[in-house]
Short mmCIF file of C-alpha atoms in Angstrom, two decimals:
data_model
loop_
_atom_site.label_atom_id
_atom_site.label_comp_id
_atom_site.label_asym_id
_atom_site.label_seq_id
_atom_site.Cartn_x
_atom_site.Cartn_y
_atom_site.Cartn_z
CA MET A 21 22.45 259.15 -123.24
CA THR A 22 26.58 259.38 -122.81
CA ASP A 23 27.63 256.05 -120.80
CA ARG A 24 30.76 256.67 -118.91
CA ALA A 25 32.87 254.03 -117.69
CA ALA A 26 33.29 254.41 -114.57
CA LYS A 27 29.00 254.49 -113.41
CA ILE A 28 27.73 256.07 -110.55
CA ARG A 29 24.97 254.59 -108.31
CA LEU A 30 22.79 256.49 -106.06
CA PHE A 31 20.29 255.33 -104.51
CA VAL A 32 16.93 257.28 -104.18
CA GLU A 33 13.36 257.51 -102.30
CA ALA A 34 11.17 258.33 -105.32
CA PRO A 35 9.80 255.22 -106.98
CA LEU A 36 11.92 253.94 -110.46
CA GLN A 37 10.03 252.73 -113.40
CA ALA A 38 10.63 253.46 -117.23
CA GLY A 39 10.05 257.01 -117.39
CA ALA A 40 9.72 258.33 -113.83
CA GLU A 41 11.53 261.20 -112.49
CA VAL A 42 13.50 260.71 -109.61
CA PRO A 43 14.44 264.45 -108.01
CA LEU A 44 18.54 263.96 -106.22
CA SER A 45 18.98 265.77 -102.84
CA GLN A 46 21.35 268.04 -102.27
CA PRO A 47 23.99 266.02 -101.48
CA GLN A 48 23.16 263.93 -104.35
CA ALA A 49 23.43 267.18 -106.68
CA HIS A 50 27.00 268.36 -104.94
CA TYR A 51 28.50 265.37 -105.84
CA LEU A 52 27.12 264.68 -109.06
CA PHE A 53 28.12 267.78 -110.00
CA SER A 54 30.53 269.39 -108.65
CA VAL A 55 32.57 266.65 -107.62
CA MET A 56 31.86 263.48 -110.38
CA ARG A 57 31.58 266.69 -113.09
CA ARG A 58 28.38 264.58 -114.68
CA GLU A 59 25.75 267.12 -116.93
CA ALA A 60 22.75 266.44 -118.32
CA GLY A 61 22.56 263.96 -120.93
CA ASP A 62 24.86 260.91 -118.07
CA ALA A 63 23.75 257.99 -117.29
CA ALA A 64 23.86 256.49 -114.01
CA LEU A 65 22.68 253.87 -112.10
CA VAL A 66 19.60 254.05 -108.93
CA PHE A 67 17.38 251.84 -106.94
CA ASN A 68 15.99 252.54 -103.96
CA GLY A 69 15.40 249.46 -101.89
CA ARG A 70 12.40 248.23 -103.57
CA ASP A 71 11.83 248.85 -107.94
CA GLY A 72 15.29 247.01 -108.29
CA GLU A 73 18.06 248.67 -109.95
CA TRP A 74 17.84 251.50 -112.63
CA LEU A 75 19.66 253.29 -115.24
CA ALA A 76 18.86 256.67 -115.15
CA GLU A 77 19.79 259.64 -117.19
CA ILE A 78 20.16 262.86 -115.51
CA VAL A 79 17.90 265.51 -117.55
CA ARG A 80 18.64 268.71 -115.14
CA ALA A 81 21.72 269.15 -113.15
CA GLY A 82 21.84 272.61 -111.29
CA ARG A 83 24.43 273.42 -108.00
CA ARG A 84 21.48 272.19 -105.50
CA ALA A 85 19.15 270.36 -107.22
CA GLY A 86 18.66 267.69 -110.17
CA ALA A 87 16.93 265.16 -111.49
CA LEU A 88 17.60 262.03 -113.49
CA VAL A 89 14.96 259.98 -115.64
CA CYS A 90 14.44 256.08 -115.40
CA ARG A 91 15.83 254.54 -118.37
CA GLU A 92 15.52 251.01 -118.03
CA ARG A 93 15.93 248.36 -115.36
CA THR A 94 19.09 246.71 -115.24
CA ARG A 95 18.29 244.38 -112.31
CA ALA A 96 15.37 243.32 -110.72
CA GLN A 97 14.81 243.90 -106.68
CA GLU A 98 16.51 241.32 -105.30
CA ARG A 99 15.60 240.87 -101.19
CA PRO A 100 18.42 240.04 -98.54
CA ALA A 101 18.94 236.79 -96.84
CA ASP A 102 16.84 237.08 -93.46
CA LEU A 103 20.09 237.56 -91.15
CA GLU A 104 20.22 240.05 -88.35
CA LEU A 105 23.61 241.23 -86.62
CA LEU A 106 23.27 242.22 -83.30
CA PHE A 107 25.97 244.36 -82.33
CA ALA A 108 27.78 245.72 -79.04
CA PRO A 109 28.79 249.18 -80.59
CA VAL A 110 32.69 250.17 -79.73
CA LYS A 111 34.59 252.70 -80.46
CA LYS A 112 33.35 254.79 -83.46
CA ALA A 113 35.35 254.49 -85.94
CA ARG A 114 35.03 250.25 -85.53
CA THR A 115 31.32 251.00 -85.12
CA ASP A 116 31.62 252.36 -88.37
CA PHE A 117 33.13 249.66 -89.48
CA ILE A 118 30.76 247.73 -88.26
CA VAL A 119 27.55 248.24 -90.33
CA GLU A 120 30.33 248.74 -93.33
CA LYS A 121 31.07 245.34 -93.44
CA ALA A 122 26.93 244.65 -92.27
CA ALA A 123 26.18 246.10 -95.42
CA GLU A 124 28.64 244.59 -98.09
CA LEU A 125 28.35 241.36 -96.25
CA GLY A 126 24.77 241.57 -97.09
CA ALA A 127 22.68 241.33 -93.97
CA ALA A 128 19.61 242.72 -93.86
CA ARG A 129 19.78 244.41 -90.30
CA ALA A 130 22.24 245.60 -87.70
CA VAL A 131 20.59 246.39 -84.54
CA PRO A 132 23.18 248.23 -81.38
CA VAL A 133 22.99 246.19 -78.38
CA PHE A 134 23.95 247.40 -75.32
CA THR A 135 25.27 244.75 -72.97
CA ARG A 136 26.55 245.31 -69.66
CA PHE A 137 30.05 245.01 -71.12
CA THR A 138 29.53 247.86 -73.48
CA ASN A 139 31.77 250.70 -72.64
CA ALA A 140 30.39 252.91 -76.12
CA GLU A 141 29.61 257.02 -76.35
CA ARG A 142 25.96 257.31 -77.70
CA VAL A 143 25.68 255.54 -80.86
CA ARG A 144 23.18 257.16 -83.14
CA PRO A 145 21.62 255.26 -85.56
CA GLU A 146 21.02 258.17 -88.55
CA ARG A 147 24.31 258.17 -89.17
CA LEU A 148 25.15 254.41 -89.65
CA GLN A 149 21.69 254.56 -91.75
CA ALA A 150 23.76 256.55 -93.74
CA ILE A 151 27.06 254.55 -93.60
CA ALA A 152 24.68 251.66 -94.94
CA ILE A 153 23.27 253.10 -97.36
CA GLU A 154 27.18 254.36 -99.23
CA ALA A 155 27.54 250.85 -98.52
CA ALA A 156 25.12 249.97 -101.08
CA GLU A 157 25.55 252.37 -102.97
CA GLN A 158 29.17 251.27 -103.18
CA CYS A 159 28.99 247.20 -103.47
CA GLY A 160 25.52 246.69 -105.55
CA ARG A 161 22.91 246.00 -103.16
CA THR A 162 19.99 246.45 -104.44
CA SER A 163 18.08 246.71 -100.90
CA VAL A 164 19.94 248.81 -98.02
CA MET A 165 20.61 247.26 -94.79
CA GLN A 166 18.11 248.68 -92.38
CA VAL A 167 20.43 250.43 -88.67
CA ALA A 168 17.64 249.83 -85.58
CA ALA A 169 17.57 252.00 -83.01
CA PRO A 170 19.75 251.06 -79.88
CA ARG A 171 18.31 248.27 -77.72
CA ARG A 172 19.60 246.27 -74.69
CA LEU A 173 20.34 243.10 -74.57
CA ASP A 174 17.80 241.58 -71.67
CA GLU A 175 15.18 243.51 -73.02
CA LEU A 176 15.55 241.79 -76.56
CA LEU A 177 16.64 238.77 -75.73
CA ASP A 178 13.13 239.24 -73.69
CA GLY A 179 10.88 239.81 -76.63
CA TRP A 180 13.03 237.82 -78.49
CA ASP A 181 11.27 235.53 -81.81
CA PRO A 182 11.92 231.81 -80.61
CA ALA A 183 11.91 230.98 -84.71
CA ARG A 184 15.00 233.26 -85.16
CA ARG A 185 18.37 231.68 -84.51
CA ILE A 186 21.28 233.00 -83.03
CA MET A 187 24.82 232.79 -83.90
CA PHE A 188 26.57 233.41 -80.25
CA CYS A 189 29.71 234.26 -80.83
CA ASP A 190 31.35 232.53 -77.63
CA GLU A 191 34.98 233.61 -76.70
CA ARG A 192 35.16 230.26 -75.11
CA MET A 193 36.92 227.77 -77.32
CA THR A 194 34.93 224.93 -76.00
CA ALA A 195 31.73 225.77 -78.71
CA PRO A 196 32.00 223.95 -81.74
CA SER A 197 33.29 225.76 -85.07
CA ALA A 198 31.40 228.43 -86.61
CA ALA A 199 30.90 226.60 -90.02
CA ALA A 200 30.15 223.27 -88.78
CA ALA A 201 27.68 224.69 -85.96
CA LEU A 202 25.51 226.97 -88.99
CA ALA A 203 25.82 223.81 -91.17
CA GLU A 204 24.67 220.94 -88.35
CA ALA A 205 21.45 224.35 -87.51
CA GLY A 206 20.39 225.08 -91.28
CA PRO A 207 18.67 228.11 -93.20
CA GLY A 208 15.63 230.14 -91.49
CA PRO A 209 16.13 233.67 -90.09
CA TRP A 210 19.01 234.19 -88.68
CA ALA A 211 21.17 236.92 -86.32
CA ALA A 212 24.84 236.92 -85.48
CA LEU A 213 25.35 237.90 -81.82
CA ILE A 214 28.95 240.07 -81.22
CA GLY A 215 29.76 241.02 -78.13
CA PRO A 216 31.20 244.21 -76.69
CA GLU A 217 35.74 244.10 -76.54
CA GLY A 218 35.02 242.90 -72.66
CA GLY A 219 33.09 239.96 -74.41
CA PHE A 220 30.07 238.87 -72.37
CA ALA A 221 28.93 239.34 -68.39
CA GLU A 222 28.52 235.61 -67.10
CA ASP A 223 24.83 235.95 -66.56
CA GLU A 224 24.31 237.73 -70.08
CA ALA A 225 26.12 234.21 -71.19
CA ARG A 226 24.74 231.74 -69.39
CA ARG A 227 20.65 232.91 -70.29
CA LEU A 228 22.20 233.51 -74.31
CA ARG A 229 23.17 229.19 -73.81
CA GLN A 230 20.34 228.31 -72.39
CA MET A 231 17.71 229.68 -74.68
CA PRO A 232 16.99 226.89 -77.83
CA CYS A 233 17.55 229.13 -80.20
CA VAL A 234 21.17 229.94 -79.46
CA VAL A 235 23.99 228.20 -81.42
CA PRO A 236 27.17 229.12 -79.47
CA VAL A 237 30.17 228.57 -81.97
CA THR A 238 33.88 229.89 -81.67
CA LEU A 239 35.41 232.18 -84.06
CA GLY A 240 39.37 229.87 -84.06
CA PRO A 241 41.67 230.60 -81.47
CA ARG A 242 42.55 234.35 -81.22
CA ILE A 243 40.24 237.15 -79.71
CA LEU A 244 39.07 238.98 -82.34
CA ARG A 245 38.07 242.66 -81.75
CA ALA A 246 34.67 243.56 -82.27
CA ASP A 247 34.54 244.39 -85.69
CA THR A 248 36.62 241.46 -86.62
CA ALA A 249 34.08 239.00 -85.31
CA ALA A 250 31.50 240.83 -87.03
CA ALA A 251 33.34 239.78 -90.72
CA ALA A 252 34.26 236.75 -90.14
CA ALA A 253 30.76 235.53 -88.48
CA LEU A 254 28.89 237.29 -91.35
CA THR A 255 31.20 235.86 -93.74
CA LEU A 256 30.50 232.37 -92.56
CA TRP A 257 27.22 232.78 -92.08
CA GLN A 258 26.77 234.02 -95.88
CA SER A 259 28.96 231.32 -97.17
CA VAL A 260 27.40 227.80 -95.48
CA LEU A 261 23.83 228.99 -95.51
CA GLY A 262 23.51 232.31 -97.53
CA ASP A 263 23.93 233.78 -101.02
CA TRP A 264 28.26 232.70 -101.43
CA ARG A 265 27.29 229.37 -101.68
CA MET B 17 53.95 239.16 -57.98
CA THR B 18 50.38 240.66 -58.14
CA ASP B 19 48.06 239.73 -60.15
CA ARG B 20 45.90 242.19 -61.69
CA ALA B 21 42.40 241.24 -63.56
CA ALA B 22 43.37 242.69 -67.45
CA LYS B 23 46.78 241.29 -67.69
CA ILE B 24 48.85 243.30 -70.65
CA ARG B 25 50.46 241.74 -72.88
CA LEU B 26 53.74 242.52 -74.41
CA PHE B 27 55.79 241.85 -77.64
CA VAL B 28 59.34 242.13 -76.62
CA GLU B 29 62.98 240.92 -78.38
CA ALA B 30 64.78 239.28 -75.44
CA PRO B 31 65.20 235.69 -75.57
CA LEU B 32 62.83 234.45 -72.55
CA GLN B 33 63.13 231.27 -70.31
CA ALA B 34 63.16 231.43 -66.08
CA GLY B 35 64.39 234.52 -64.54
CA ALA B 36 65.43 235.68 -67.76
CA GLU B 37 65.17 239.37 -67.27
CA VAL B 38 63.18 241.16 -70.34
CA PRO B 39 64.42 245.27 -70.75
CA LEU B 40 61.59 246.99 -72.01
CA SER B 41 61.61 249.46 -75.05
CA GLN B 42 60.95 253.42 -73.93
CA PRO B 43 57.70 253.34 -74.98
CA GLN B 44 56.37 250.04 -73.69
CA ALA B 45 57.48 251.54 -70.14
CA HIS B 46 56.08 254.41 -70.63
CA TYR B 47 52.44 251.93 -71.36
CA LEU B 48 53.14 249.85 -68.42
CA PHE B 49 53.97 252.69 -66.17
CA SER B 50 52.39 255.87 -66.66
CA VAL B 51 50.05 255.20 -68.69
CA MET B 52 48.91 251.59 -67.41
CA ARG B 53 50.21 252.35 -63.30
CA ARG B 54 51.63 249.72 -63.34
CA GLU B 55 54.44 249.34 -60.75
CA ALA B 56 56.88 246.50 -59.62
CA GLY B 57 56.10 243.15 -58.39
CA ASP B 58 53.12 243.62 -60.37
CA ALA B 59 52.93 240.80 -63.78
CA ALA B 60 52.70 241.06 -67.26
CA LEU B 61 52.78 238.54 -70.08
CA VAL B 62 55.43 238.87 -72.42
CA PHE B 63 55.71 236.93 -75.81
CA ASN B 64 58.90 237.01 -78.50
CA GLY B 65 57.31 234.65 -81.31
CA ARG B 66 60.13 232.43 -80.47
CA ASP B 67 59.96 231.24 -76.90
CA GLY B 68 55.77 231.35 -76.17
CA GLU B 69 54.16 233.38 -73.78
CA TRP B 70 55.86 233.94 -70.56
CA LEU B 71 54.47 235.50 -67.31
CA ALA B 72 56.55 237.91 -66.10
CA GLU B 73 57.42 240.11 -63.10
CA ILE B 74 58.13 243.56 -63.57
CA VAL B 75 61.49 243.97 -61.14
CA ARG B 76 62.02 247.86 -62.42
CA ALA B 77 60.01 250.98 -63.08
CA GLY B 78 61.12 253.52 -64.35
CA ARG B 79 59.45 256.57 -66.33
CA ARG B 80 61.27 255.83 -69.51
CA ALA B 81 63.15 252.02 -69.20
CA GLY B 82 62.31 249.47 -66.75
CA ALA B 83 61.98 245.37 -67.00
CA LEU B 84 60.25 242.32 -65.64
CA VAL B 85 61.61 238.71 -64.45
CA CYS B 86 60.05 236.02 -66.72
CA ARG B 87 58.64 233.12 -63.48
CA GLU B 88 56.36 231.08 -65.59
CA ARG B 89 56.13 229.44 -69.31
CA THR B 90 52.29 229.87 -69.63
CA ARG B 91 51.80 229.08 -73.21
CA ALA B 92 54.25 226.98 -75.60
CA GLN B 93 55.13 228.40 -78.87
CA GLU B 94 52.87 228.23 -81.74
CA ARG B 95 53.35 227.94 -85.26
CA PRO B 96 51.45 230.15 -87.57
CA ALA B 97 49.55 228.47 -90.93
CA ASP B 98 51.72 228.56 -93.96
CA LEU B 99 49.18 231.42 -94.74
CA GLU B 100 50.49 234.64 -96.72
CA LEU B 101 48.30 237.65 -97.53
CA LEU B 102 48.90 239.28 -100.68
CA PHE B 103 47.33 242.90 -100.76
CA ALA B 104 47.09 245.47 -103.07
CA PRO B 105 47.53 248.68 -100.38
CA VAL B 106 44.79 251.72 -100.94
CA LYS B 107 43.69 254.43 -98.21
CA LYS B 108 45.86 254.43 -95.17
CA ALA B 109 43.19 253.78 -92.62
CA ARG B 110 41.96 250.70 -94.97
CA THR B 111 45.61 249.75 -95.57
CA ASP B 112 45.66 249.92 -91.53
CA PHE B 113 42.75 247.80 -91.31
CA ILE B 114 44.05 245.07 -93.69
CA VAL B 115 46.89 244.18 -91.76
CA GLU B 116 45.33 244.39 -88.80
CA LYS B 117 42.49 241.63 -89.48
CA ALA B 118 45.27 239.76 -90.76
CA ALA B 119 46.91 239.52 -87.67
CA GLU B 120 44.11 238.54 -86.18
CA LEU B 121 43.30 236.66 -88.62
CA GLY B 122 46.06 234.14 -88.09
CA ALA B 123 48.13 234.66 -91.35
CA ALA B 124 52.14 233.99 -90.68
CA ARG B 125 52.73 236.89 -93.76
CA ALA B 126 51.68 240.50 -95.02
CA VAL B 127 52.78 241.99 -98.04
CA PRO B 128 51.87 244.39 -99.75
CA VAL B 129 51.86 243.68 -103.60
CA PHE B 130 51.57 247.38 -106.52
CA THR B 131 49.29 245.91 -109.07
CA ARG B 132 48.13 247.57 -112.35
CA PHE B 133 45.73 249.77 -110.92
CA THR B 134 47.05 250.29 -107.30
CA ASN B 135 45.93 253.55 -106.71
CA ALA B 136 47.92 254.07 -102.98
CA GLU B 137 50.51 256.28 -101.39
CA ARG B 138 53.46 255.11 -100.21
CA VAL B 139 53.58 251.76 -97.66
CA ARG B 140 55.57 251.75 -94.67
CA PRO B 141 55.92 248.66 -93.74
CA GLU B 142 58.02 249.31 -89.79
CA ARG B 143 54.81 251.12 -89.95
CA LEU B 144 52.78 248.12 -91.03
CA GLN B 145 54.53 245.67 -88.85
CA ALA B 146 54.05 247.99 -85.65
CA ILE B 147 50.39 247.26 -85.95
CA ALA B 148 50.87 243.90 -86.44
CA ILE B 149 53.42 243.83 -83.66
CA GLU B 150 50.16 245.42 -81.99
CA ALA B 151 47.37 243.18 -83.41
CA ALA B 152 49.39 240.16 -81.61
CA GLU B 153 49.73 241.23 -78.05
CA GLN B 154 45.99 241.81 -78.68
CA CYS B 155 44.62 238.62 -79.60
CA GLY B 156 46.78 236.11 -77.89
CA ARG B 157 49.01 234.50 -80.61
CA THR B 158 52.83 233.97 -79.35
CA SER B 159 53.82 234.77 -82.79
CA VAL B 160 53.80 237.97 -85.19
CA MET B 161 52.55 238.47 -88.60
CA GLN B 162 56.09 239.20 -90.61
CA VAL B 163 55.23 242.32 -92.87
CA ALA B 164 57.25 242.31 -96.23
CA ALA B 165 58.39 244.97 -98.13
CA PRO B 166 56.23 245.92 -100.86
CA ARG B 167 56.95 243.87 -104.18
CA ARG B 168 55.06 244.71 -107.94
CA LEU B 169 52.92 241.89 -108.62
CA ASP B 170 54.74 240.72 -112.23
CA GLU B 171 57.92 240.39 -110.54
CA LEU B 172 56.12 238.56 -107.30
CA LEU B 173 54.34 235.83 -109.58
CA ASP B 174 57.89 235.94 -111.96
CA GLY B 175 59.63 234.37 -108.59
CA TRP B 176 57.15 232.06 -107.42
CA ASP B 177 57.45 229.28 -105.93
CA PRO B 178 54.63 226.64 -107.56
CA ALA B 179 54.11 224.94 -104.00
CA ARG B 180 52.53 227.51 -103.11
CA ARG B 181 48.57 227.62 -103.85
CA ILE B 182 47.30 231.40 -104.75
CA MET B 183 43.61 231.88 -103.30
CA PHE B 184 42.93 233.95 -106.43
CA CYS B 185 39.73 236.71 -105.05
CA ASP B 186 38.45 236.90 -108.20
CA GLU B 187 35.87 239.44 -109.41
CA ARG B 188 33.81 237.35 -111.56
CA MET B 189 31.08 234.99 -110.63
CA THR B 190 31.89 232.74 -112.12
CA ALA B 191 34.60 231.52 -110.12
CA PRO B 192 33.90 229.06 -107.90
CA SER B 193 32.85 229.86 -103.75
CA ALA B 194 36.00 230.55 -102.06
CA ALA B 195 34.60 227.08 -99.19
CA ALA B 196 34.91 224.66 -101.90
CA ALA B 197 37.36 225.68 -103.80
CA LEU B 198 39.76 225.77 -100.71
CA ALA B 199 38.29 222.37 -99.60
CA GLU B 200 38.96 220.72 -102.81
CA ALA B 201 42.68 221.92 -103.16
CA GLY B 202 43.30 221.21 -99.81
CA PRO B 203 46.23 221.74 -96.86
CA GLY B 204 49.40 223.41 -97.64
CA PRO B 205 51.32 226.13 -98.21
CA TRP B 206 49.41 228.96 -99.15
CA ALA B 207 48.29 232.84 -100.22
CA ALA B 208 45.37 235.45 -100.87
CA LEU B 209 45.85 237.75 -102.70
CA ILE B 210 43.53 240.63 -103.33
CA GLY B 211 43.55 243.20 -106.03
CA PRO B 212 42.68 247.37 -105.78
CA GLU B 213 39.75 248.10 -105.20
CA GLY B 214 39.86 249.00 -109.36
CA GLY B 215 40.67 245.64 -109.83
CA PHE B 216 43.09 243.67 -111.68
CA ALA B 217 44.32 244.26 -114.91
CA GLU B 218 42.77 242.09 -117.58
CA ASP B 219 46.11 240.76 -118.56
CA GLU B 220 47.01 240.59 -115.09
CA ALA B 221 43.58 238.54 -114.18
CA ARG B 222 44.35 236.03 -117.29
CA ARG B 223 47.95 235.38 -116.24
CA LEU B 224 46.78 234.27 -112.63
CA ARG B 225 44.53 232.13 -114.52
CA GLN B 226 46.79 230.53 -116.06
CA MET B 227 49.46 229.94 -113.28
CA PRO B 228 48.70 226.11 -111.95
CA CYS B 229 49.22 226.95 -108.16
CA VAL B 230 46.41 229.68 -108.50
CA VAL B 231 42.82 228.95 -107.21
CA PRO B 232 40.39 231.55 -108.62
CA VAL B 233 37.75 231.91 -105.40
CA THR B 234 34.14 234.33 -105.85
CA LEU B 235 33.65 236.20 -102.04
CA GLY B 236 29.76 236.18 -103.08
CA PRO B 237 27.44 238.60 -105.64
CA ARG B 238 28.55 241.83 -104.14
CA ILE B 239 31.19 243.85 -105.13
CA LEU B 240 33.26 243.76 -101.67
CA ARG B 241 36.00 246.59 -100.58
CA ALA B 242 40.04 245.67 -100.38
CA ASP B 243 39.81 245.61 -96.57
CA THR B 244 36.15 243.24 -96.54
CA ALA B 245 37.31 240.95 -99.00
CA ALA B 246 41.01 240.62 -97.00
CA ALA B 247 39.02 239.69 -93.80
CA ALA B 248 36.56 237.52 -95.23
CA ALA B 249 39.18 235.35 -97.53
CA LEU B 250 41.18 234.83 -94.76
CA THR B 251 38.26 233.88 -92.42
CA LEU B 252 37.06 231.20 -94.81
CA TRP B 253 40.55 229.78 -94.97
CA GLN B 254 41.19 229.48 -91.34
CA SER B 255 37.74 228.15 -91.26
CA VAL B 256 38.52 225.50 -94.00
CA LEU B 257 42.09 224.53 -93.62
CA GLY B 258 43.01 226.80 -90.55
CA ASP B 259 43.03 226.32 -87.19
CA TRP B 260 39.08 227.49 -86.45
CA ARG B 261 37.93 223.49 -88.04
#
């Protein structure tokens, strides 16, 4: 098996164990063989979100299909932190960015949330899921962030599990600083909630502040764009309560 | 003076004081009068990076020119934290993003740095400066992040002021966590250094680790893209040592 310098890392659906054959999708075969010029005998890393990461050998390489065989497990399966990102979709490029960053920053799940002032085109969860998979391939996760179907904020809060705290990224400077508030609240299941560029409606913010599981936090004195706020909130969560400690 | 709901905020060059007339650039006049449909008598906020923020009244509105007059100072001039971002340029959209995020996250200065493995097209500092100005208008800064001319990493380090600490975002997981390392190192002039997607060359990393002013930090167990790493590093700096405390 030829071990090229820049190892390609692919998310696959098939079960992974020693000797298991892993079929490639048509886009994966195109990428691996036509774009990256890999061939039979070359190595790649594969993961499926369940069985860890495996070093695999290309055993068939065609223009539209191909297969690898798992040779050796390189990493155990990790479980991501129990951290969700609830985000109001914004413009397409910035929404893509939010999903990519949430995946890189180790969130388990991202939920597009329509708030009163959300002013976005239709959200396509399959497209966002593909971005989350690509980010997992790139950043070395063995898990894939799940992108949920869009929800309305009021409906989401109606059925909210009170055991899951909500880091509510409030735009009012009166909320405590995020790092201090997270440290005081402590570990457990969490969600970070990021509003749309127009902010939350007053009644939405009031309802959130009245829920006992909600932890209002401020992200500094400047008005952050939604994508910046999402990256900052997840960074601080990982730093205080997650795997950056 | 008519006070419309969504206040427009403009960066201008002119000195600002009560009664001072502020000429608009052609793109500003186009934006204010043709795009946003503002007219004489309407209000806008202006700042120039030196004299704080002023509520100003439109006194002349033409298709390609116009002027405002300062009425009332709304905010004192702030000085940004003495924090620089040194970043290896990446692809265009991601480089733009790095600059926008650095401005929103309150950096004083951004310096494009060419490292050994930097693989980027030409950098245009004027274009990046325009992005930093737009971000300042949007996020409410009264200062503007300065975008410096690109430098080579080795030359930059040759003339480095040892009083300015460098938060070196090392990809090795052996470095201490960023929040802990920053808290231990404490306040003062700082720079955050983000490498290119290919990482630093071994001799670059060795040189950095040998400099007494360099504080190596890790940004968690996943491989972050350069734009994510920049946003995360500045977020943690502001949270531990800056104006998010």
